[in-house]
Coordinates of C-alpha atoms (C1' of nucleotides) in Angstrom, one line a residue:
Chain A
M1 CA 0.0 -0.4 -0.5
T2 CA 1.6 3.6 -1.1
I3 CA 0.7 7.0 0.8
R4 CA -0.8 9.0 -2.5
L5 CA -0.3 13.5 -1.7
Y6 CA -1.3 16.2 -3.6
D7 CA 1.9 18.0 -5.1
T8 CA 0.7 21.5 -5.4
A9 CA 2.8 21.4 -8.0
T10 CA 1.9 18.6 -10.2
R11 CA -1.9 19.6 -8.9
E12 CA -2.6 16.3 -8.3
V13 CA -2.9 13.3 -5.8
R14 CA 0.2 11.3 -6.5
D15 CA 2.0 7.8 -5.3
F16 CA 4.7 8.7 -2.8
V17 CA 7.8 7.5 -3.6
P18 CA 10.8 8.8 -1.7
L19 CA 13.9 9.0 -2.9
E20 CA 15.6 6.7 -1.2
A21 CA 13.4 3.7 -0.4
G22 CA 12.4 3.1 3.4
K23 CA 13.3 6.4 4.0
A24 CA 11.1 10.1 3.8
S25 CA 12.4 13.8 4.0
L26 CA 10.4 16.9 4.8
Y27 CA 10.8 20.2 5.6
V28 CA 8.5 22.5 7.0
C29 CA 8.5 26.0 6.8
G30 CA 7.3 26.9 10.6
L31 CA 7.0 30.3 12.3
T32 CA 8.6 33.6 12.3
V33 CA 8.4 34.5 15.8
Q34 CA 7.2 38.0 16.1
S35 CA 3.8 37.0 18.1
E36 CA 1.4 34.7 20.2
P37 CA 0.8 31.9 18.2
H38 CA -3.3 31.2 17.2
V39 CA -5.2 28.5 16.2
G40 CA -4.2 29.4 12.3
H41 CA -0.5 28.9 13.5
V42 CA -0.9 25.4 14.8
R43 CA -3.3 24.3 12.4
S44 CA 0.0 23.8 9.9
A45 CA 2.4 21.9 13.0
V46 CA -0.7 19.3 13.2
N47 CA -1.5 18.8 9.5
F48 CA 2.3 17.5 9.0
D49 CA 2.3 15.9 12.6
V50 CA -0.2 13.5 11.2
L51 CA 1.6 13.1 7.9
Q52 CA 5.1 12.4 9.9
R53 CA 3.1 9.7 11.9
W54 CA 1.6 8.0 9.4
L55 CA 5.0 8.1 7.0
R56 CA 6.3 6.6 10.1
F57 CA 3.5 4.2 10.4
R58 CA 4.5 3.1 6.8
G59 CA 7.6 1.9 7.3
H60 CA 9.4 5.3 6.7
D61 CA 12.6 6.4 8.8
V62 CA 11.1 10.0 9.1
T63 CA 13.6 12.9 8.8
F64 CA 12.0 16.0 9.4
I65 CA 13.0 19.4 10.0
R66 CA 10.7 22.7 10.7
N67 CA 12.8 25.9 11.0
I68 CA 11.9 29.0 12.8
T69 CA 11.6 32.5 11.4
D70 CA 13.7 34.9 14.0
I71 CA 14.6 37.9 12.3
D72 CA 12.6 39.7 9.8
D73 CA 11.0 43.4 9.3
K74 CA 7.9 42.6 11.5
I75 CA 10.3 41.3 14.4
L76 CA 12.4 44.7 14.5
A77 CA 9.5 47.0 13.6
K78 CA 7.7 45.1 16.8
S79 CA 10.7 44.8 19.3
A80 CA 11.2 48.6 18.5
E81 CA 7.4 49.4 19.3
Q82 CA 7.8 47.1 22.5
G83 CA 11.0 48.5 23.6
R84 CA 12.5 45.2 23.8
P85 CA 15.2 44.3 22.2
W86 CA 14.4 42.0 18.7
Y87 CA 15.9 39.2 20.2
N88 CA 13.9 38.7 22.8
L89 CA 10.9 39.4 21.6
A90 CA 12.0 36.2 19.5
Y91 CA 13.2 34.6 22.2
A92 CA 10.0 34.5 23.8
M93 CA 7.1 34.2 21.2
K94 CA 9.7 31.3 20.4
I95 CA 8.7 29.5 24.1
E96 CA 4.6 30.8 23.3
L97 CA 4.7 28.4 19.9
D98 CA 6.5 25.4 21.8
K99 CA 4.0 26.1 24.7
A100 CA 1.6 25.9 21.6
Y101 CA 2.8 23.3 19.8
A102 CA 3.1 21.0 23.5
A103 CA -0.5 21.8 24.5
L104 CA -1.4 20.3 20.7
N105 CA 0.4 16.7 20.9
V106 CA 2.8 18.4 18.5
A107 CA 5.9 16.2 18.5
P108 CA 9.3 18.0 17.9
P109 CA 10.7 17.5 14.9
T110 CA 14.3 15.9 14.0
Y111 CA 15.7 19.7 14.6
E112 CA 14.1 23.0 14.1
P113 CA 17.1 25.3 13.2
A114 CA 16.7 28.7 13.4
A115 CA 17.5 31.4 10.2
T116 CA 19.7 33.5 12.8
G117 CA 21.9 30.3 13.1
H118 CA 22.9 29.8 9.5
I119 CA 23.4 32.8 8.0
P120 CA 27.0 31.4 6.6
E121 CA 25.1 28.6 5.0
M122 CA 22.8 31.7 3.4
I123 CA 26.1 33.5 2.8
V124 CA 27.7 30.4 0.5
L125 CA 24.0 30.0 -1.1
I126 CA 23.6 33.5 -2.0
E127 CA 27.4 33.8 -3.4
E128 CA 27.2 30.5 -5.5
L129 CA 23.7 32.2 -7.3
I130 CA 25.7 35.6 -7.9
A131 CA 28.5 32.9 -9.6
R132 CA 25.6 31.1 -11.9
G133 CA 24.4 34.5 -12.5
H134 CA 21.2 34.3 -10.8
A135 CA 21.6 37.0 -8.6
Y136 CA 23.5 40.5 -8.5
P137 CA 24.2 42.8 -5.6
A138 CA 22.3 45.9 -6.2
A139 CA 23.3 49.2 -8.1
D140 CA 22.8 51.1 -5.3
A141 CA 24.8 51.4 -2.5
S142 CA 22.2 49.5 -0.4
G143 CA 24.0 46.4 0.2
D144 CA 21.3 44.4 -1.0
V145 CA 21.6 41.5 -2.8
Y146 CA 19.0 40.6 -5.1
F147 CA 17.9 37.2 -7.3
D148 CA 17.4 37.4 -11.1
V149 CA 13.9 36.4 -11.8
R150 CA 14.6 36.7 -15.6
S151 CA 17.7 34.7 -15.2
W152 CA 15.4 32.1 -14.2
P153 CA 13.4 30.6 -17.2
S154 CA 11.3 28.8 -14.6
Y155 CA 10.5 31.1 -12.1
G156 CA 6.7 31.0 -11.7
E157 CA 6.6 26.8 -12.4
L158 CA 5.2 26.1 -8.9
T159 CA 2.7 28.2 -8.6
H160 CA 2.2 28.1 -12.4
Q161 CA 2.4 31.6 -13.2
G162 CA 4.4 33.6 -15.7
I163 CA 6.4 36.4 -14.7
D164 CA 4.7 38.6 -17.3
D165 CA 1.3 38.0 -15.9
M166 CA 2.0 39.1 -12.0
E167 CA 0.7 41.9 -11.1
P168 CA 3.5 44.5 -11.1
A169 CA 4.9 45.0 -7.5
A170 CA 3.6 48.2 -5.6
D171 CA 7.2 48.3 -4.4
A172 CA 7.2 52.0 -4.2
D173 CA 11.4 51.2 -3.4
P174 CA 13.1 49.0 -6.1
R175 CA 16.4 50.1 -4.1
G176 CA 18.5 49.1 -7.3
K177 CA 16.2 46.0 -8.5
R178 CA 16.5 45.7 -12.5
D179 CA 13.0 43.8 -12.5
P180 CA 10.6 44.3 -10.3
R181 CA 10.3 41.1 -8.6
D182 CA 13.6 40.6 -8.1
F183 CA 13.6 39.4 -4.5
A184 CA 16.0 40.4 -1.7
L185 CA 18.8 37.6 -1.1
W186 CA 20.6 39.2 1.5
K187 CA 19.4 43.0 3.1
G188 CA 21.7 45.7 3.9
R189 CA 21.7 46.8 7.0
K190 CA 19.7 50.4 7.2
E191 CA 20.3 53.1 9.4
S192 CA 17.4 52.7 11.8
E193 CA 18.1 49.3 12.7
P194 CA 19.8 47.9 15.2
T195 CA 23.0 46.7 14.9
T196 CA 22.6 43.6 16.4
A197 CA 20.3 42.7 13.9
S198 CA 23.2 42.4 10.8
W199 CA 26.0 40.4 10.3
P200 CA 29.0 40.8 8.3
S201 CA 28.8 39.2 4.8
P202 CA 30.8 40.0 1.0
W203 CA 28.2 42.4 0.6
G204 CA 28.3 44.5 4.1
A205 CA 27.0 44.3 7.2
G206 CA 23.0 43.1 7.1
R207 CA 20.8 40.2 7.3
P208 CA 19.2 37.7 5.1
G209 CA 15.9 37.9 3.4
W210 CA 12.9 35.4 4.2
H211 CA 13.6 33.3 1.3
I212 CA 16.6 32.2 1.0
E213 CA 17.1 31.2 5.1
C214 CA 15.0 28.0 3.8
S215 CA 16.7 27.0 1.0
A216 CA 19.9 27.2 3.2
M217 CA 18.6 25.0 6.3
A218 CA 16.6 22.9 4.2
G219 CA 19.9 22.4 2.1
K220 CA 22.1 21.8 5.0
Y221 CA 20.1 19.3 7.0
L222 CA 18.5 17.3 3.9
G223 CA 20.5 17.9 1.1
P224 CA 19.9 19.4 -2.3
A225 CA 17.1 17.1 -3.4
F226 CA 14.5 16.0 -0.8
D227 CA 11.1 14.1 -0.5
I228 CA 8.3 16.6 0.4
H229 CA 8.0 20.5 1.5
G230 CA 4.8 21.9 3.0
G231 CA 3.3 24.9 4.3
G232 CA 0.4 27.0 4.4
V233 CA -1.2 27.8 1.3
D234 CA 0.1 31.6 1.5
L235 CA 3.4 30.3 1.3
R236 CA 2.9 29.0 -2.1
F237 CA 4.1 32.3 -3.8
P238 CA 6.0 34.1 -3.2
H239 CA 7.7 32.3 -0.5
H240 CA 7.9 28.7 -2.1
E241 CA 8.3 30.1 -5.8
N242 CA 11.5 31.7 -4.0
E243 CA 12.7 28.8 -2.2
Q244 CA 12.7 26.7 -5.3
A245 CA 14.1 29.2 -8.0
Q246 CA 16.9 29.8 -6.0
S247 CA 17.4 26.0 -4.7
R248 CA 17.2 24.9 -8.5
A249 CA 19.4 27.6 -9.5
A250 CA 22.0 27.1 -7.3
G251 CA 22.2 23.5 -8.4
G252 CA 19.6 21.2 -6.3
A253 CA 16.7 19.1 -7.3
F254 CA 14.8 20.7 -4.5
A255 CA 11.6 19.2 -3.4
S256 CA 9.5 16.4 -5.2
Y257 CA 6.2 17.1 -3.7
W258 CA 4.6 20.4 -2.2
M259 CA 1.9 19.8 0.6
H260 CA 0.2 23.0 1.2
N261 CA -2.4 23.6 4.1
A262 CA -5.7 25.5 4.1
W263 CA -6.3 28.5 6.8
I264 CA -8.2 28.4 8.9
T265 CA -10.7 32.0 9.8
T266 CA -12.4 33.5 11.4
A267 CA -15.6 35.4 10.2
G268 CA -14.5 34.9 6.8
E269 CA -11.2 36.9 7.5
K270 CA -7.6 35.0 7.9
M271 CA -7.1 35.2 11.1
S272 CA -3.6 37.8 10.7
K273 CA -5.9 40.1 9.9
S274 CA -8.7 39.6 12.8
L275 CA -7.7 41.3 16.0
G276 CA -7.5 40.1 19.2
N277 CA -6.0 37.9 20.5
T278 CA -9.4 35.8 21.2
L279 CA -8.0 32.8 19.1
S280 CA -4.2 32.3 20.3
I281 CA -3.7 29.4 22.3
P282 CA -4.3 30.4 25.7
A283 CA -7.3 31.5 25.1
V284 CA -8.7 28.7 23.0
L285 CA -6.9 26.8 25.5
Q286 CA -9.8 27.9 28.0
R287 CA -12.4 26.1 26.5
V288 CA -11.3 23.3 25.3
R289 CA -8.6 20.9 26.3
G290 CA -5.5 20.5 23.7
V291 CA -6.8 17.3 22.6
E292 CA -10.2 18.4 21.8
L293 CA -8.6 21.0 19.7
R294 CA -6.0 18.7 18.0
F295 CA -9.7 16.5 17.8
Y296 CA -11.3 19.5 16.0
M297 CA -8.5 20.1 13.3
V298 CA -8.0 16.5 12.5
A299 CA -11.6 16.0 11.6
A300 CA -11.0 18.3 8.3
H301 CA -9.1 17.6 5.6
Y302 CA -6.0 19.9 6.0
R303 CA -6.6 21.0 2.3
S304 CA -10.1 22.6 3.6
H305 CA -10.8 26.1 4.8
V306 CA -12.0 25.7 8.0
E307 CA -14.3 28.6 9.1
F308 CA -13.3 28.5 13.0
S309 CA -16.5 28.5 15.5
D310 CA -16.8 27.8 19.3
Q311 CA -19.7 26.6 18.1
A312 CA -17.8 23.5 15.9
L313 CA -15.1 23.0 18.6
D314 CA -17.9 22.6 21.4
E315 CA -19.3 20.1 19.3
A316 CA -16.1 18.4 18.2
A317 CA -15.2 18.1 21.8
E318 CA -18.6 16.4 22.4
G319 CA -17.8 14.0 19.8
Y320 CA -13.8 13.3 20.7
R321 CA -15.9 13.0 24.5
R322 CA -17.7 10.1 24.1
I323 CA -15.0 7.9 22.0
E324 CA -13.0 9.0 25.4
S325 CA -15.5 7.7 27.3
F326 CA -16.1 4.3 25.5
L327 CA -12.5 3.4 26.4
E328 CA -13.4 4.5 29.7
R329 CA -16.2 1.9 30.2
A330 CA -13.7 -1.0 28.0
G331 CA -11.5 -0.1 31.0
V332 CA -8.8 1.1 29.1
G333 CA -6.8 3.1 31.7
R334 CA -3.7 4.6 32.2
E335 CA -2.5 1.9 33.7
T336 CA -4.0 -0.8 30.9
S337 CA -0.1 -2.0 29.4
L338 CA -1.9 -2.8 25.9
V339 CA -2.7 0.5 25.4
E340 CA 0.1 1.8 26.5
E341 CA 2.0 -0.9 23.9
V342 CA 0.1 0.6 21.6
A343 CA 0.5 4.5 22.4
Q344 CA 4.9 3.5 22.1
Q345 CA 3.8 1.9 18.3
P346 CA 0.8 1.4 17.1
S347 CA 1.1 -2.1 15.3
R348 CA -0.7 -2.3 12.0
D349 CA -3.3 -5.1 12.5
Q350 CA -5.0 -3.0 14.9
I351 CA -5.6 -0.7 12.2
P352 CA -8.1 -1.1 10.3
D353 CA -7.8 -1.5 6.4
A354 CA -10.2 1.5 6.2
F355 CA -8.6 3.5 8.3
A356 CA -5.6 3.1 6.5
A357 CA -6.5 3.4 3.3
A358 CA -8.3 6.5 4.4
L359 CA -4.9 8.0 5.4
D360 CA -2.9 7.1 2.3
D361 CA -5.3 9.1 0.0
D362 CA -3.9 12.1 0.9
L363 CA -3.9 12.0 4.7
G364 CA -7.4 11.7 4.6
T365 CA -8.3 12.0 8.3
P366 CA -12.5 12.5 8.1
A367 CA -13.0 9.8 6.5
A368 CA -10.2 8.2 9.2
V369 CA -12.0 9.1 11.6
A370 CA -15.3 7.9 10.9
V371 CA -13.6 4.5 10.5
L372 CA -13.0 5.5 14.3
Y373 CA -16.3 6.1 15.0
D374 CA -17.5 3.0 13.0
A375 CA -15.4 0.9 15.8
V376 CA -17.0 3.0 18.9
R377 CA -20.4 2.4 18.0
E378 CA -19.4 -1.6 17.4
G379 CA -17.3 -1.2 20.7
N380 CA -20.3 0.1 23.0
R381 CA -22.7 -2.1 21.3
R382 CA -20.5 -5.2 22.2
L383 CA -20.5 -3.9 25.7
A384 CA -24.3 -3.4 25.8
A385 CA -23.9 -7.0 25.1
G386 CA -21.6 -7.6 27.9
D387 CA -18.9 -9.7 25.1
D388 CA -15.3 -8.8 25.2
V389 CA -14.1 -5.2 23.4
T390 CA -10.4 -5.8 24.0
D391 CA -9.8 -5.8 20.5
V392 CA -11.7 -3.4 19.8
A393 CA -10.7 -0.7 22.5
A394 CA -7.2 -1.7 21.0
S395 CA -8.0 -0.7 17.8
V396 CA -9.5 3.0 18.6
A397 CA -6.5 3.3 20.8
A398 CA -4.3 2.6 17.9
M399 CA -6.3 5.0 15.4
L400 CA -6.1 7.6 18.3
E401 CA -2.2 7.7 18.7
V402 CA -2.1 7.3 14.9
L403 CA -4.0 10.9 14.8
G404 CA -2.2 12.4 17.6
V405 CA -5.6 12.2 20.1
H406 CA -4.8 9.7 22.7
P407 CA -6.4 10.9 25.8
H408 CA -3.9 9.1 27.9
D409 CA -0.7 10.2 26.3
P410 CA 1.8 11.7 28.3
A411 CA 1.8 14.9 26.3
W412 CA -1.7 16.0 27.6
A413 CA -0.5 15.1 31.0
A414 CA 2.4 17.6 30.7
S415 CA 1.1 20.7 29.5
A416 CA -2.7 20.3 30.7
S417 CA -3.7 23.4 32.3
S418 CA -4.7 21.2 35.4
N419 CA -1.9 22.2 38.9
D420 CA -1.4 20.8 42.0
T421 CA -4.3 23.1 43.2
E422 CA -6.9 22.0 40.6
E423 CA -5.9 18.3 41.3
R424 CA -6.7 18.7 45.2
L425 CA -10.0 20.5 44.4
T426 CA -11.0 16.9 42.3
A427 CA -10.0 15.3 45.4
A428 CA -12.0 17.1 48.2
V429 CA -14.9 17.3 45.2
D430 CA -14.3 13.5 44.8
V431 CA -15.1 13.3 48.9
L432 CA -17.9 15.7 49.0
V433 CA -19.8 14.1 46.3
A434 CA -18.9 10.5 47.4
G435 CA -21.0 11.6 50.9
L436 CA -23.9 12.5 48.5
L437 CA -24.2 10.2 46.6
D438 CA -23.3 7.3 49.2
E439 CA -27.3 8.9 50.4
R440 CA -28.8 8.6 47.1
T441 CA -27.7 5.1 46.7
Q442 CA -29.6 4.0 50.0
A443 CA -32.4 6.4 49.0
R444 CA -32.7 4.6 46.0
A445 CA -31.8 1.4 47.7
D446 CA -35.2 2.4 50.1
K447 CA -37.0 3.3 46.2
D448 CA -37.3 6.8 47.8
W449 CA -37.1 8.1 44.6
A450 CA -38.3 11.5 45.3
R451 CA -35.2 11.7 47.3
A452 CA -33.0 10.2 45.3
D453 CA -33.6 12.5 42.8
A454 CA -33.7 15.4 45.3
I455 CA -30.1 14.6 45.7
R456 CA -29.5 14.6 42.4
D457 CA -30.6 17.7 41.6
R458 CA -28.8 19.0 44.6
I459 CA -25.6 18.0 43.5
K460 CA -26.8 19.2 39.8
S461 CA -27.0 22.5 40.6
A462 CA -23.3 22.9 42.2
G463 CA -22.6 21.9 38.0
I464 CA -21.8 18.4 38.7
E465 CA -23.5 15.0 36.5
V466 CA -24.7 12.1 37.7
T467 CA -24.3 8.8 35.8
D468 CA -25.5 5.3 37.1
T469 CA -23.8 2.7 35.9
P470 CA -24.0 -0.8 36.7
D471 CA -20.7 -0.1 39.1
G472 CA -22.1 2.4 41.0
P473 CA -22.7 5.9 40.3
T474 CA -20.0 8.4 38.7
W475 CA -20.0 12.6 38.5
T476 CA -18.3 14.5 35.8
V477 CA -18.4 18.3 36.1
S478 CA -21.2 18.7 33.1
Chain B
rG1 C1' -5.4 41.5 -15.4
rG2 C1' -3.0 36.5 -13.6
rU3 C1' -3.0 32.1 -10.6
rG4 C1' -5.7 28.8 -7.3
rG5 C1' -9.6 27.0 -4.3
rG6 C1' -14.8 26.8 -2.9
rU7 C1' -20.8 27.0 -2.3
rU8 C1' -23.5 19.7 1.0
rG9 C1' -29.3 18.4 4.8
rG10 C1' -30.8 22.9 11.7
rC11 C1' -24.9 23.1 12.4
rC12 C1' -20.0 20.9 11.4
rG13 C1' -18.1 18.3 7.9
rA14 C1' -16.5 13.9 3.6
rG15 C1' -17.2 12.4 -1.5
rA16 C1' -16.1 13.8 -6.7
rG17 C1' -20.6 9.7 -12.1
rG18 C1' -24.8 4.6 -10.3
rC19 C1' -24.7 2.3 -3.7
rG20 C1' -27.1 8.6 1.7
rA21 C1' -19.1 8.9 5.1
rG22 C1' -19.2 10.5 9.6
rG23 C1' -20.1 13.7 13.9
rC24 C1' -23.1 17.7 16.6
rA25 C1' -28.3 18.7 17.3
rA26 C1' -33.5 16.7 17.1
rC27 C1' -37.5 12.7 17.2
rG28 C1' -39.4 7.9 18.0
rG29 C1' -37.9 3.5 20.5
rA30 C1' -34.9 -0.5 23.6
rC31 C1' -32.3 -0.2 28.3
rU32 C1' -33.6 2.4 33.4
rG33 C1' -37.3 3.6 39.2
rC34 C1' -36.4 8.4 36.4
rA35 C1' -32.4 10.5 34.5
rA36 C1' -27.6 10.4 32.2
rA37 C1' -24.7 6.9 28.7
rU38 C1' -25.2 3.5 25.7
rC39 C1' -27.8 0.8 21.5
rC40 C1' -31.6 0.3 17.2
rG41 C1' -34.9 3.9 14.0
rU42 C1' -35.6 8.3 11.0
rG43 C1' -33.3 13.3 6.5
rU44 C1' -34.4 12.3 -0.4
rA45 C1' -28.7 18.0 0.8
rC46 C1' -25.2 19.1 -2.4
rA47 C1' -25.7 27.9 -5.0
rC48 C1' -28.3 28.2 -9.9
rG49 C1' -29.6 27.4 -15.4
rG50 C1' -28.5 24.0 -19.2
rG51 C1' -26.2 20.5 -21.5
rU52 C1' -23.8 14.8 -22.1
rU53 C1' -25.6 10.1 -20.0
rC54 C1' -29.2 4.5 -19.1
rA55 C1' -27.5 7.0 -14.7
rA56 C1' -25.0 13.1 -12.6
rA57 C1' -23.6 16.5 -6.0
rU58 C1' -19.7 14.6 -8.9
rC59 C1' -18.7 15.4 -16.2
rC60 C1' -19.3 19.8 -19.9
rC61 C1' -21.0 25.1 -20.7
rG62 C1' -23.1 29.6 -18.5
rU63 C1' -24.3 32.8 -14.0
rA64 C1' -24.5 34.4 -9.2
rC65 C1' -22.2 34.9 -4.6
rC66 C1' -17.7 34.2 -1.4
rC67 C1' -12.2 32.9 -0.5
rA68 C1' -6.9 32.8 -1.2
rC69 C1' -2.2 34.5 -3.4
rC70 C1' -0.1 38.2 -7.1
rU71 C1' 7.0 40.1 -3.1
rC72 C1' 9.4 38.2 3.7
rC73 C1' 0.9 36.0 7.0
rA74 C1' 1.0 29.5 8.5

RNA sequence: GGUGGGUUGGCCGAGAGGCGAGGCAACGGACUGCAAAUCCGUGUACACGGGUUCAAAUCCCGUACCCACCUCCA
């Protein structure tokens, strides 16, 4: 069974054939760490995390590089506004990003290079491009170096655009460009910029352009040719087009497949434009747990645009809880070794064929989730009949693990918002409620239904739902 | 102007020529002292107008509306 992926470059779903059998190399553009991450940002991370998990499941040895851009115009502008050093802002936001990834159970990549750590590699690449006649230092004294798009005939191939069809750049400051579409590989330092934001180069002090960063880092860690390059749809142009042009102009084959995830928007607007931070990860995690947010994302296809809404999020969380409660009812606890094993390495025979087929088909997580629900229903049916559900529970657990939404994944505990105080409160409430439930059990034994219901109502008025099970009553916060 | 994507039942969200993905909600039934949970059942939805076909949500033509990208937004 082969994995099939939609390739933006060829605009079709095609078989994934890695450059080297049994391996998969993946480069994903991470974030520019300039503000708190919001749900839109993490969608990309969640998507490629699922891809990575599936590639591994399918037997590929995955090398996954996801960079962070820690120097750019916005970081400089924002840090100046906030009156703190740019590197402090970038570092602080990088920490926030790490927290968001952890909260969503996004596994760390093989390596996460930062742009500022790879200036020498970028300079070497720029020199190569100049030597090959595809780049030139600006004619003015700016110290900029540009990529010469006219020198690279296939420029525009990734996004299927002709240079002459492109809207003329509204760029008021061509700064010595030969063509307005030429883009900066190196940006000479401006008087207004802090000296800490510049590095020495053959063209004078300055900093790298955005696109060259990814070309240099992908080249360093994955080599001149690698399998998959990913990112958000907005990066197709100019960023990925430029990356490809640079890297190929420098002699590399670059990525074999291009994958782009669609947006999450609110009120029909992309989040980078919407105001406020109500959709920042910490804010959303006030409403639902990280695992529920991840499930919400995974339940939609990565190439589908998602209109974020609290209602849809709550519904997804509701659905997720049904899966979770099946595992509980099936007796799958944290201690169950079977599930622990599955969590470590979901084995092939525990994954239903339909689930695997769904993921093989361009990461069809919605269809995979449907298979998951089918298994849950089957499991509940058997539970009701008093039959053994070990195999179904293991199967459900394995599917959840592949999607990265297993409720007992230690990752959730590590980043859970619940703290010590909360745990002690829960324990305290448990003692109090247990006392009331004992009274109610007695009332029920006496068939004093009025009293039993009165006790239940009293508990309910405190926001606690009581459920009777064959093993006695249980409670949850409703 | 160029490029790409979209419009599916009350809501979310798959599918991409025949067989009604799935979830949430709702309603009926089973179970239950009653609930809850769970299970069973209930929906003829595919923007609009034409066309192709034995058969169209799916292909073709046209129309409307929406969104994204076109030099540093995941």
